[in-house]
PDB file of N, CA and C in Angstrom:
ATOM      1  N   MET A   1      51.203 164.306  14.544  1.00  0.00           N
ATOM      2  CA  MET A   1      52.313 163.492  14.023  1.00  0.00           C
ATOM      3  C   MET A   1      53.530 163.658  14.920  1.00  0.00           C
ATOM      4  N   ASN A   2      54.110 162.552  15.272  1.00  0.00           N
ATOM      5  CA  ASN A   2      55.303 162.560  16.096  1.00  0.00           C
ATOM      6  C   ASN A   2      56.530 162.963  15.317  1.00  0.00           C
ATOM      7  N   SER A   3      57.358 163.820  15.903  1.00  0.00           N
ATOM      8  CA  SER A   3      58.617 164.217  15.228  1.00  0.00           C
ATOM      9  C   SER A   3      59.626 163.112  15.444  1.00  0.00           C
ATOM     10  N   PRO A   4      60.496 162.840  14.457  1.00  0.00           N
ATOM     11  CA  PRO A   4      61.489 161.749  14.606  1.00  0.00           C
ATOM     12  C   PRO A   4      62.424 162.060  15.787  1.00  0.00           C
ATOM     13  N   GLN A   5      62.785 160.988  16.470  1.00  0.00           N
ATOM     14  CA  GLN A   5      63.734 161.063  17.582  1.00  0.00           C
ATOM     15  C   GLN A   5      65.166 161.171  16.987  1.00  0.00           C
ATOM     16  N   PRO A   6      66.028 161.982  17.583  1.00  0.00           N
ATOM     17  CA  PRO A   6      67.419 162.056  17.094  1.00  0.00           C
ATOM     18  C   PRO A   6      68.094 160.717  17.324  1.00  0.00           C
ATOM     19  N   ALA A   7      68.979 160.379  16.386  1.00  0.00           N
ATOM     20  CA  ALA A   7      69.801 159.167  16.538  1.00  0.00           C
ATOM     21  C   ALA A   7      70.653 159.281  17.777  1.00  0.00           C
ATOM     22  N   THR A   8      70.832 158.194  18.462  1.00  0.00           N
ATOM     23  CA  THR A   8      71.610 158.195  19.678  1.00  0.00           C
ATOM     24  C   THR A   8      72.782 157.139  19.508  1.00  0.00           C
ATOM     25  N   THR A   9      73.776 157.275  20.314  1.00  0.00           N
ATOM     26  CA  THR A   9      74.908 156.328  20.378  1.00  0.00           C
ATOM     27  C   THR A   9      74.979 155.836  21.839  1.00  0.00           C
ATOM     28  N   ARG A  10      75.302 154.595  22.010  1.00  0.00           N
ATOM     29  CA  ARG A  10      75.491 154.042  23.363  1.00  0.00           C
ATOM     30  C   ARG A  10      76.925 154.375  23.817  1.00  0.00           C
ATOM     31  N   PHE A  11      77.065 154.987  25.013  1.00  0.00           N
ATOM     32  CA  PHE A  11      78.309 155.381  25.548  1.00  0.00           C
ATOM     33  C   PHE A  11      78.491 154.738  26.892  1.00  0.00           C
ATOM     34  N   ALA A  12      79.737 154.600  27.275  1.00  0.00           N
ATOM     35  CA  ALA A  12      80.140 154.191  28.662  1.00  0.00           C
ATOM     36  C   ALA A  12      80.841 155.416  29.225  1.00  0.00           C
ATOM     37  N   LEU A  13      80.418 155.738  30.501  1.00  0.00           N
ATOM     38  CA  LEU A  13      81.042 156.829  31.231  1.00  0.00           C
ATOM     39  C   LEU A  13      81.718 156.218  32.423  1.00  0.00           C
ATOM     40  N   PHE A  14      82.897 156.677  32.709  1.00  0.00           N
ATOM     41  CA  PHE A  14      83.710 156.190  33.812  1.00  0.00           C
ATOM     42  C   PHE A  14      84.038 157.435  34.680  1.00  0.00           C
ATOM     43  N   LEU A  15      83.373 157.571  35.813  1.00  0.00           N
ATOM     44  CA  LEU A  15      83.539 158.720  36.694  1.00  0.00           C
ATOM     45  C   LEU A  15      84.739 158.494  37.641  1.00  0.00           C
ATOM     46  N   ARG A  16      85.647 159.408  37.686  1.00  0.00           N
ATOM     47  CA  ARG A  16      86.829 159.260  38.510  1.00  0.00           C
ATOM     48  C   ARG A  16      86.608 159.824  39.914  1.00  0.00           C
ATOM     49  N   GLY A  17      87.116 159.087  40.899  1.00  0.00           N
ATOM     50  CA  GLY A  17      87.170 159.601  42.270  1.00  0.00           C
ATOM     51  C   GLY A  17      85.886 159.824  42.972  1.00  0.00           C
ATOM     52  N   ILE A  18      84.870 159.038  42.679  1.00  0.00           N
ATOM     53  CA  ILE A  18      83.611 159.217  43.417  1.00  0.00           C
ATOM     54  C   ILE A  18      83.503 158.108  44.459  1.00  0.00           C
ATOM     55  N   ASN A  19      82.705 158.452  45.489  1.00  0.00           N
ATOM     56  CA  ASN A  19      82.446 157.524  46.607  1.00  0.00           C
ATOM     57  C   ASN A  19      83.738 157.093  47.340  1.00  0.00           C
ATOM     58  N   VAL A  20      84.709 157.983  47.230  1.00  0.00           N
ATOM     59  CA  VAL A  20      85.959 157.861  47.999  1.00  0.00           C
ATOM     60  C   VAL A  20      86.378 159.276  48.369  1.00  0.00           C
ATOM     61  N   GLY A  21      87.149 159.443  49.418  1.00  0.00           N
ATOM     62  CA  GLY A  21      87.641 160.771  49.791  1.00  0.00           C
ATOM     63  C   GLY A  21      86.582 161.785  50.076  1.00  0.00           C
ATOM     64  N   GLY A  22      85.396 161.360  50.514  1.00  0.00           N
ATOM     65  CA  GLY A  22      84.343 162.313  50.875  1.00  0.00           C
ATOM     66  C   GLY A  22      83.480 162.750  49.713  1.00  0.00           C
ATOM     67  N   VAL A  23      83.683 162.282  48.483  1.00  0.00           N
ATOM     68  CA  VAL A  23      82.850 162.619  47.346  1.00  0.00           C
ATOM     69  C   VAL A  23      81.776 161.558  47.243  1.00  0.00           C
ATOM     70  N   LYS A  24      80.612 161.862  47.665  1.00  0.00           N
ATOM     71  CA  LYS A  24      79.441 160.912  47.705  1.00  0.00           C
ATOM     72  C   LYS A  24      78.535 161.184  46.516  1.00  0.00           C
ATOM     73  N   VAL A  25      78.369 160.174  45.667  1.00  0.00           N
ATOM     74  CA  VAL A  25      77.486 160.293  44.516  1.00  0.00           C
ATOM     75  C   VAL A  25      76.580 159.053  44.501  1.00  0.00           C
ATOM     76  N   PRO A  26      75.413 159.136  45.108  1.00  0.00           N
ATOM     77  CA  PRO A  26      74.467 158.014  45.087  1.00  0.00           C
ATOM     78  C   PRO A  26      74.073 157.644  43.645  1.00  0.00           C
ATOM     79  N   MET A  27      74.076 156.352  43.304  1.00  0.00           N
ATOM     80  CA  MET A  27      73.838 155.944  41.958  1.00  0.00           C
ATOM     81  C   MET A  27      72.484 156.294  41.423  1.00  0.00           C
ATOM     82  N   ALA A  28      71.465 156.248  42.290  1.00  0.00           N
ATOM     83  CA  ALA A  28      70.108 156.616  41.867  1.00  0.00           C
ATOM     84  C   ALA A  28      70.088 158.108  41.437  1.00  0.00           C
ATOM     85  N   GLN A  29      70.764 158.977  42.228  1.00  0.00           N
ATOM     86  CA  GLN A  29      70.843 160.347  41.843  1.00  0.00           C
ATOM     87  C   GLN A  29      71.701 160.616  40.633  1.00  0.00           C
ATOM     88  N   LEU A  30      72.725 159.839  40.471  1.00  0.00           N
ATOM     89  CA  LEU A  30      73.535 159.932  39.254  1.00  0.00           C
ATOM     90  C   LEU A  30      72.745 159.598  38.010  1.00  0.00           C
ATOM     91  N   ARG A  31      71.964 158.506  38.094  1.00  0.00           N
ATOM     92  CA  ARG A  31      71.163 158.119  36.928  1.00  0.00           C
ATOM     93  C   ARG A  31      70.098 159.195  36.623  1.00  0.00           C
ATOM     94  N   GLU A  32      69.493 159.739  37.676  1.00  0.00           N
ATOM     95  CA  GLU A  32      68.482 160.796  37.526  1.00  0.00           C
ATOM     96  C   GLU A  32      69.070 162.040  36.838  1.00  0.00           C
ATOM     97  N   VAL A  33      70.242 162.458  37.288  1.00  0.00           N
ATOM     98  CA  VAL A  33      70.891 163.642  36.688  1.00  0.00           C
ATOM     99  C   VAL A  33      71.189 163.415  35.213  1.00  0.00           C
ATOM    100  N   LEU A  34      71.781 162.242  34.949  1.00  0.00           N
ATOM    101  CA  LEU A  34      72.157 161.962  33.551  1.00  0.00           C
ATOM    102  C   LEU A  34      70.953 161.857  32.643  1.00  0.00           C
ATOM    103  N   THR A  35      69.863 161.352  33.174  1.00  0.00           N
ATOM    104  CA  THR A  35      68.586 161.327  32.402  1.00  0.00           C
ATOM    105  C   THR A  35      68.045 162.727  32.188  1.00  0.00           C
ATOM    106  N   GLN A  36      68.084 163.585  33.213  1.00  0.00           N
ATOM    107  CA  GLN A  36      67.604 164.914  33.083  1.00  0.00           C
ATOM    108  C   GLN A  36      68.407 165.746  32.057  1.00  0.00           C
ATOM    109  N   MET A  37      69.710 165.389  31.892  1.00  0.00           N
ATOM    110  CA  MET A  37      70.475 166.183  30.995  1.00  0.00           C
ATOM    111  C   MET A  37      70.363 165.656  29.505  1.00  0.00           C
ATOM    112  N   GLY A  38      69.572 164.612  29.316  1.00  0.00           N
ATOM    113  CA  GLY A  38      69.294 164.130  27.993  1.00  0.00           C
ATOM    114  C   GLY A  38      69.706 162.766  27.677  1.00  0.00           C
ATOM    115  N   GLY A  39      70.319 162.049  28.650  1.00  0.00           N
ATOM    116  CA  GLY A  39      70.630 160.614  28.454  1.00  0.00           C
ATOM    117  C   GLY A  39      69.414 159.730  28.517  1.00  0.00           C
ATOM    118  N   ALA A  40      69.484 158.608  27.822  1.00  0.00           N
ATOM    119  CA  ALA A  40      68.371 157.658  27.803  1.00  0.00           C
ATOM    120  C   ALA A  40      68.921 156.279  28.135  1.00  0.00           C
ATOM    121  N   SER A  41      68.076 155.427  28.671  1.00  0.00           N
ATOM    122  CA  SER A  41      68.440 154.053  29.047  1.00  0.00           C
ATOM    123  C   SER A  41      69.715 154.039  29.923  1.00  0.00           C
ATOM    124  N   VAL A  42      69.697 154.908  30.937  1.00  0.00           N
ATOM    125  CA  VAL A  42      70.867 155.096  31.820  1.00  0.00           C
ATOM    126  C   VAL A  42      70.919 153.946  32.805  1.00  0.00           C
ATOM    127  N   ARG A  43      72.110 153.345  32.834  1.00  0.00           N
ATOM    128  CA  ARG A  43      72.347 152.201  33.742  1.00  0.00           C
ATOM    129  C   ARG A  43      73.703 152.356  34.408  1.00  0.00           C
ATOM    130  N   SER A  44      73.678 152.137  35.740  1.00  0.00           N
ATOM    131  CA  SER A  44      74.959 152.201  36.524  1.00  0.00           C
ATOM    132  C   SER A  44      75.265 150.797  37.097  1.00  0.00           C
ATOM    133  N   TRP A  45      76.518 150.661  37.431  1.00  0.00           N
ATOM    134  CA  TRP A  45      77.021 149.402  38.010  1.00  0.00           C
ATOM    135  C   TRP A  45      77.553 149.678  39.375  1.00  0.00           C
ATOM    136  N   LEU A  46      77.013 148.959  40.362  1.00  0.00           N
ATOM    137  CA  LEU A  46      77.385 149.101  41.785  1.00  0.00           C
ATOM    138  C   LEU A  46      77.523 150.583  42.135  1.00  0.00           C
ATOM    139  N   ALA A  47      78.501 150.916  42.963  1.00  0.00           N
ATOM    140  CA  ALA A  47      78.719 152.353  43.281  1.00  0.00           C
ATOM    141  C   ALA A  47      79.973 152.817  42.664  1.00  0.00           C
ATOM    142  N   SER A  48      80.360 152.220  41.579  1.00  0.00           N
ATOM    143  CA  SER A  48      81.660 152.415  40.949  1.00  0.00           C
ATOM    144  C   SER A  48      81.742 153.725  40.171  1.00  0.00           C
ATOM    145  N   GLY A  49      80.624 154.302  39.731  1.00  0.00           N
ATOM    146  CA  GLY A  49      80.684 155.442  38.851  1.00  0.00           C
ATOM    147  C   GLY A  49      80.759 155.001  37.369  1.00  0.00           C
ATOM    148  N   ASN A  50      80.585 153.753  37.106  1.00  0.00           N
ATOM    149  CA  ASN A  50      80.544 153.277  35.707  1.00  0.00           C
ATOM    150  C   ASN A  50      79.095 153.307  35.233  1.00  0.00           C
ATOM    151  N   VAL A  51      78.859 153.949  34.131  1.00  0.00           N
ATOM    152  CA  VAL A  51      77.524 154.165  33.627  1.00  0.00           C
ATOM    153  C   VAL A  51      77.499 153.949  32.154  1.00  0.00           C
ATOM    154  N   ALA A  52      76.358 153.394  31.648  1.00  0.00           N
ATOM    155  CA  ALA A  52      76.094 153.327  30.212  1.00  0.00           C
ATOM    156  C   ALA A  52      74.861 154.097  29.920  1.00  0.00           C
ATOM    157  N   LEU A  53      74.804 154.801  28.791  1.00  0.00           N
ATOM    158  CA  LEU A  53      73.612 155.521  28.421  1.00  0.00           C
ATOM    159  C   LEU A  53      73.607 155.767  26.911  1.00  0.00           C
ATOM    160  N   ASP A  54      72.430 156.107  26.393  1.00  0.00           N
ATOM    161  CA  ASP A  54      72.296 156.530  25.045  1.00  0.00           C
ATOM    162  C   ASP A  54      72.257 158.007  25.009  1.00  0.00           C
ATOM    163  N   TRP A  55      73.045 158.574  24.028  1.00  0.00           N
ATOM    164  CA  TRP A  55      73.192 160.050  23.962  1.00  0.00           C
ATOM    165  C   TRP A  55      73.141 160.508  22.529  1.00  0.00           C
ATOM    166  N   PRO A  56      72.410 161.568  22.231  1.00  0.00           N
ATOM    167  CA  PRO A  56      72.243 162.062  20.880  1.00  0.00           C
ATOM    168  C   PRO A  56      73.393 162.804  20.285  1.00  0.00           C
ATOM    169  N   GLY A  57      74.416 163.125  21.068  1.00  0.00           N
ATOM    170  CA  GLY A  57      75.595 163.859  20.534  1.00  0.00           C
ATOM    171  C   GLY A  57      76.830 163.015  20.517  1.00  0.00           C
ATOM    172  N   ASP A  58      77.999 163.710  20.519  1.00  0.00           N
ATOM    173  CA  ASP A  58      79.276 163.035  20.433  1.00  0.00           C
ATOM    174  C   ASP A  58      79.879 162.885  21.815  1.00  0.00           C
ATOM    175  N   ALA A  59      80.994 162.146  21.903  1.00  0.00           N
ATOM    176  CA  ALA A  59      81.697 161.850  23.156  1.00  0.00           C
ATOM    177  C   ALA A  59      82.184 163.118  23.826  1.00  0.00           C
ATOM    178  N   PRO A  60      82.861 164.055  23.099  1.00  0.00           N
ATOM    179  CA  PRO A  60      83.359 165.279  23.787  1.00  0.00           C
ATOM    180  C   PRO A  60      82.259 166.140  24.360  1.00  0.00           C
ATOM    181  N   GLY A  61      81.112 166.194  23.664  1.00  0.00           N
ATOM    182  CA  GLY A  61      79.957 166.930  24.155  1.00  0.00           C
ATOM    183  C   GLY A  61      79.358 166.328  25.358  1.00  0.00           C
ATOM    184  N   LEU A  62      79.274 164.992  25.418  1.00  0.00           N
ATOM    185  CA  LEU A  62      78.788 164.239  26.541  1.00  0.00           C
ATOM    186  C   LEU A  62      79.712 164.391  27.753  1.00  0.00           C
ATOM    187  N   GLN A  63      81.038 164.370  27.507  1.00  0.00           N
ATOM    188  CA  GLN A  63      81.945 164.548  28.584  1.00  0.00           C
ATOM    189  C   GLN A  63      81.829 165.927  29.189  1.00  0.00           C
ATOM    190  N   ARG A  64      81.788 166.993  28.373  1.00  0.00           N
ATOM    191  CA  ARG A  64      81.625 168.376  28.900  1.00  0.00           C
ATOM    192  C   ARG A  64      80.336 168.534  29.687  1.00  0.00           C
ATOM    193  N   ALA A  65      79.256 168.017  29.118  1.00  0.00           N
ATOM    194  CA  ALA A  65      77.919 168.180  29.789  1.00  0.00           C
ATOM    195  C   ALA A  65      77.933 167.374  31.091  1.00  0.00           C
ATOM    196  N   ALA A  66      78.442 166.171  31.077  1.00  0.00           N
ATOM    197  CA  ALA A  66      78.455 165.328  32.280  1.00  0.00           C
ATOM    198  C   ALA A  66      79.300 165.987  33.401  1.00  0.00           C
ATOM    199  N   GLU A  67      80.499 166.448  33.097  1.00  0.00           N
ATOM    200  CA  GLU A  67      81.379 167.071  34.012  1.00  0.00           C
ATOM    201  C   GLU A  67      80.780 168.344  34.647  1.00  0.00           C
ATOM    202  N   ALA A  68      80.109 169.110  33.775  1.00  0.00           N
ATOM    203  CA  ALA A  68      79.477 170.376  34.239  1.00  0.00           C
ATOM    204  C   ALA A  68      78.312 170.049  35.153  1.00  0.00           C
ATOM    205  N   VAL A  69      77.404 169.201  34.789  1.00  0.00           N
ATOM    206  CA  VAL A  69      76.214 168.906  35.574  1.00  0.00           C
ATOM    207  C   VAL A  69      76.550 168.144  36.869  1.00  0.00           C
ATOM    208  N   LEU A  70      77.501 167.243  36.817  1.00  0.00           N
ATOM    209  CA  LEU A  70      77.861 166.574  38.008  1.00  0.00           C
ATOM    210  C   LEU A  70      78.590 167.413  39.010  1.00  0.00           C
ATOM    211  N   GLY A  71      79.466 168.289  38.505  1.00  0.00           N
ATOM    212  CA  GLY A  71      80.131 169.247  39.395  1.00  0.00           C
ATOM    213  C   GLY A  71      79.174 170.130  40.089  1.00  0.00           C
ATOM    214  N   GLU A  72      78.183 170.613  39.321  1.00  0.00           N
ATOM    215  CA  GLU A  72      77.164 171.481  39.875  1.00  0.00           C
ATOM    216  C   GLU A  72      76.259 170.789  40.851  1.00  0.00           C
ATOM    217  N   ARG A  73      75.815 169.583  40.527  1.00  0.00           N
ATOM    218  CA  ARG A  73      74.870 168.852  41.354  1.00  0.00           C
ATOM    219  C   ARG A  73      75.500 168.308  42.623  1.00  0.00           C
ATOM    220  N   PHE A  74      76.701 167.794  42.512  1.00  0.00           N
ATOM    221  CA  PHE A  74      77.338 167.057  43.625  1.00  0.00           C
ATOM    222  C   PHE A  74      78.510 167.867  44.279  1.00  0.00           C
ATOM    223  N   GLY A  75      78.855 169.041  43.762  1.00  0.00           N
ATOM    224  CA  GLY A  75      79.742 169.902  44.394  1.00  0.00           C
ATOM    225  C   GLY A  75      81.213 169.426  44.393  1.00  0.00           C
ATOM    226  N   TYR A  76      81.652 168.856  43.289  1.00  0.00           N
ATOM    227  CA  TYR A  76      83.077 168.426  43.169  1.00  0.00           C
ATOM    228  C   TYR A  76      83.559 168.639  41.736  1.00  0.00           C
ATOM    229  N   ARG A  77      84.816 168.653  41.554  1.00  0.00           N
ATOM    230  CA  ARG A  77      85.408 168.813  40.228  1.00  0.00           C
ATOM    231  C   ARG A  77      85.333 167.453  39.530  1.00  0.00           C
ATOM    232  N   ALA A  78      84.254 167.224  38.735  1.00  0.00           N
ATOM    233  CA  ALA A  78      83.991 165.966  38.108  1.00  0.00           C
ATOM    234  C   ALA A  78      84.952 165.715  36.965  1.00  0.00           C
ATOM    235  N   ARG A  79      85.520 164.536  36.932  1.00  0.00           N
ATOM    236  CA  ARG A  79      86.314 164.050  35.778  1.00  0.00           C
ATOM    237  C   ARG A  79      85.684 162.774  35.238  1.00  0.00           C
ATOM    238  N   VAL A  80      85.330 162.887  33.968  1.00  0.00           N
ATOM    239  CA  VAL A  80      84.592 161.764  33.349  1.00  0.00           C
ATOM    240  C   VAL A  80      85.252 161.301  32.079  1.00  0.00           C
ATOM    241  N   LEU A  81      85.585 160.030  31.964  1.00  0.00           N
ATOM    242  CA  LEU A  81      86.087 159.404  30.738  1.00  0.00           C
ATOM    243  C   LEU A  81      84.908 158.854  29.992  1.00  0.00           C
ATOM    244  N   VAL A  82      84.785 159.174  28.690  1.00  0.00           N
ATOM    245  CA  VAL A  82      83.644 158.767  27.867  1.00  0.00           C
ATOM    246  C   VAL A  82      84.163 157.943  26.652  1.00  0.00           C
ATOM    247  N   ARG A  83      83.585 156.809  26.442  1.00  0.00           N
ATOM    248  CA  ARG A  83      83.940 156.008  25.300  1.00  0.00           C
ATOM    249  C   ARG A  83      82.682 155.437  24.683  1.00  0.00           C
ATOM    250  N   ARG A  84      82.642 155.274  23.370  1.00  0.00           N
ATOM    251  CA  ARG A  84      81.470 154.594  22.701  1.00  0.00           C
ATOM    252  C   ARG A  84      81.592 153.102  23.114  1.00  0.00           C
ATOM    253  N   VAL A  85      80.433 152.500  23.323  1.00  0.00           N
ATOM    254  CA  VAL A  85      80.404 151.072  23.714  1.00  0.00           C
ATOM    255  C   VAL A  85      80.992 150.193  22.590  1.00  0.00           C
ATOM    256  N   ASP A  86      80.778 150.557  21.311  1.00  0.00           N
ATOM    257  CA  ASP A  86      81.361 149.757  20.231  1.00  0.00           C
ATOM    258  C   ASP A  86      82.886 149.883  20.235  1.00  0.00           C
ATOM    259  N   GLU A  87      83.425 150.978  20.673  1.00  0.00           N
ATOM    260  CA  GLU A  87      84.930 151.089  20.776  1.00  0.00           C
ATOM    261  C   GLU A  87      85.393 150.144  21.858  1.00  0.00           C
ATOM    262  N   LEU A  88      84.667 150.124  23.004  1.00  0.00           N
ATOM    263  CA  LEU A  88      85.117 149.208  24.076  1.00  0.00           C
ATOM    264  C   LEU A  88      85.044 147.738  23.650  1.00  0.00           C
ATOM    265  N   ALA A  89      83.979 147.432  22.897  1.00  0.00           N
ATOM    266  CA  ALA A  89      83.827 146.030  22.453  1.00  0.00           C
ATOM    267  C   ALA A  89      84.941 145.664  21.514  1.00  0.00           C
ATOM    268  N   ALA A  90      85.386 146.575  20.636  1.00  0.00           N
ATOM    269  CA  ALA A  90      86.496 146.272  19.731  1.00  0.00           C
ATOM    270  C   ALA A  90      87.804 146.052  20.535  1.00  0.00           C
ATOM    271  N   ILE A  91      88.002 146.865  21.547  1.00  0.00           N
ATOM    272  CA  ILE A  91      89.209 146.726  22.367  1.00  0.00           C
ATOM    273  C   ILE A  91      89.202 145.382  23.083  1.00  0.00           C
ATOM    274  N   ILE A  92      88.024 144.993  23.571  1.00  0.00           N
ATOM    275  CA  ILE A  92      87.927 143.683  24.291  1.00  0.00           C
ATOM    276  C   ILE A  92      88.164 142.533  23.324  1.00  0.00           C
ATOM    277  N   ALA A  93      87.592 142.644  22.113  1.00  0.00           N
ATOM    278  CA  ALA A  93      87.741 141.590  21.127  1.00  0.00           C
ATOM    279  C   ALA A  93      89.203 141.438  20.623  1.00  0.00           C
ATOM    280  N   ALA A  94      89.925 142.529  20.607  1.00  0.00           N
ATOM    281  CA  ALA A  94      91.335 142.528  20.186  1.00  0.00           C
ATOM    282  C   ALA A  94      92.301 142.094  21.218  1.00  0.00           C
ATOM    283  N   CYS A  95      91.862 141.949  22.444  1.00  0.00           N
ATOM    284  CA  CYS A  95      92.724 141.561  23.581  1.00  0.00           C
ATOM    285  C   CYS A  95      93.156 140.111  23.411  1.00  0.00           C
ATOM    286  N   PRO A  96      94.444 139.896  23.381  1.00  0.00           N
ATOM    287  CA  PRO A  96      94.907 138.439  23.127  1.00  0.00           C
ATOM    288  C   PRO A  96      94.599 137.581  24.400  1.00  0.00           C
TER     289      PRO A  96
END
């Protein structure tokens, strides 16, 4: 019998300062790292560092995990802004 999968939330991650100033983060490797740390349906846009993924925890936990693993894997002080996709949709809908 399969155990139930934990509920996930769709998040957007915005990585600061990548692919500029000597900080190289290939998007394929970024998606791989985020998947290995527990993200699902990971999708990146261009080489911007903008990523969407499903995550079983909360935003602060995802931010801490992403900053730690990215810093370790790519050798820089990672700064990641994390927002729920539904929050971003509400902001866009409220924009006059």
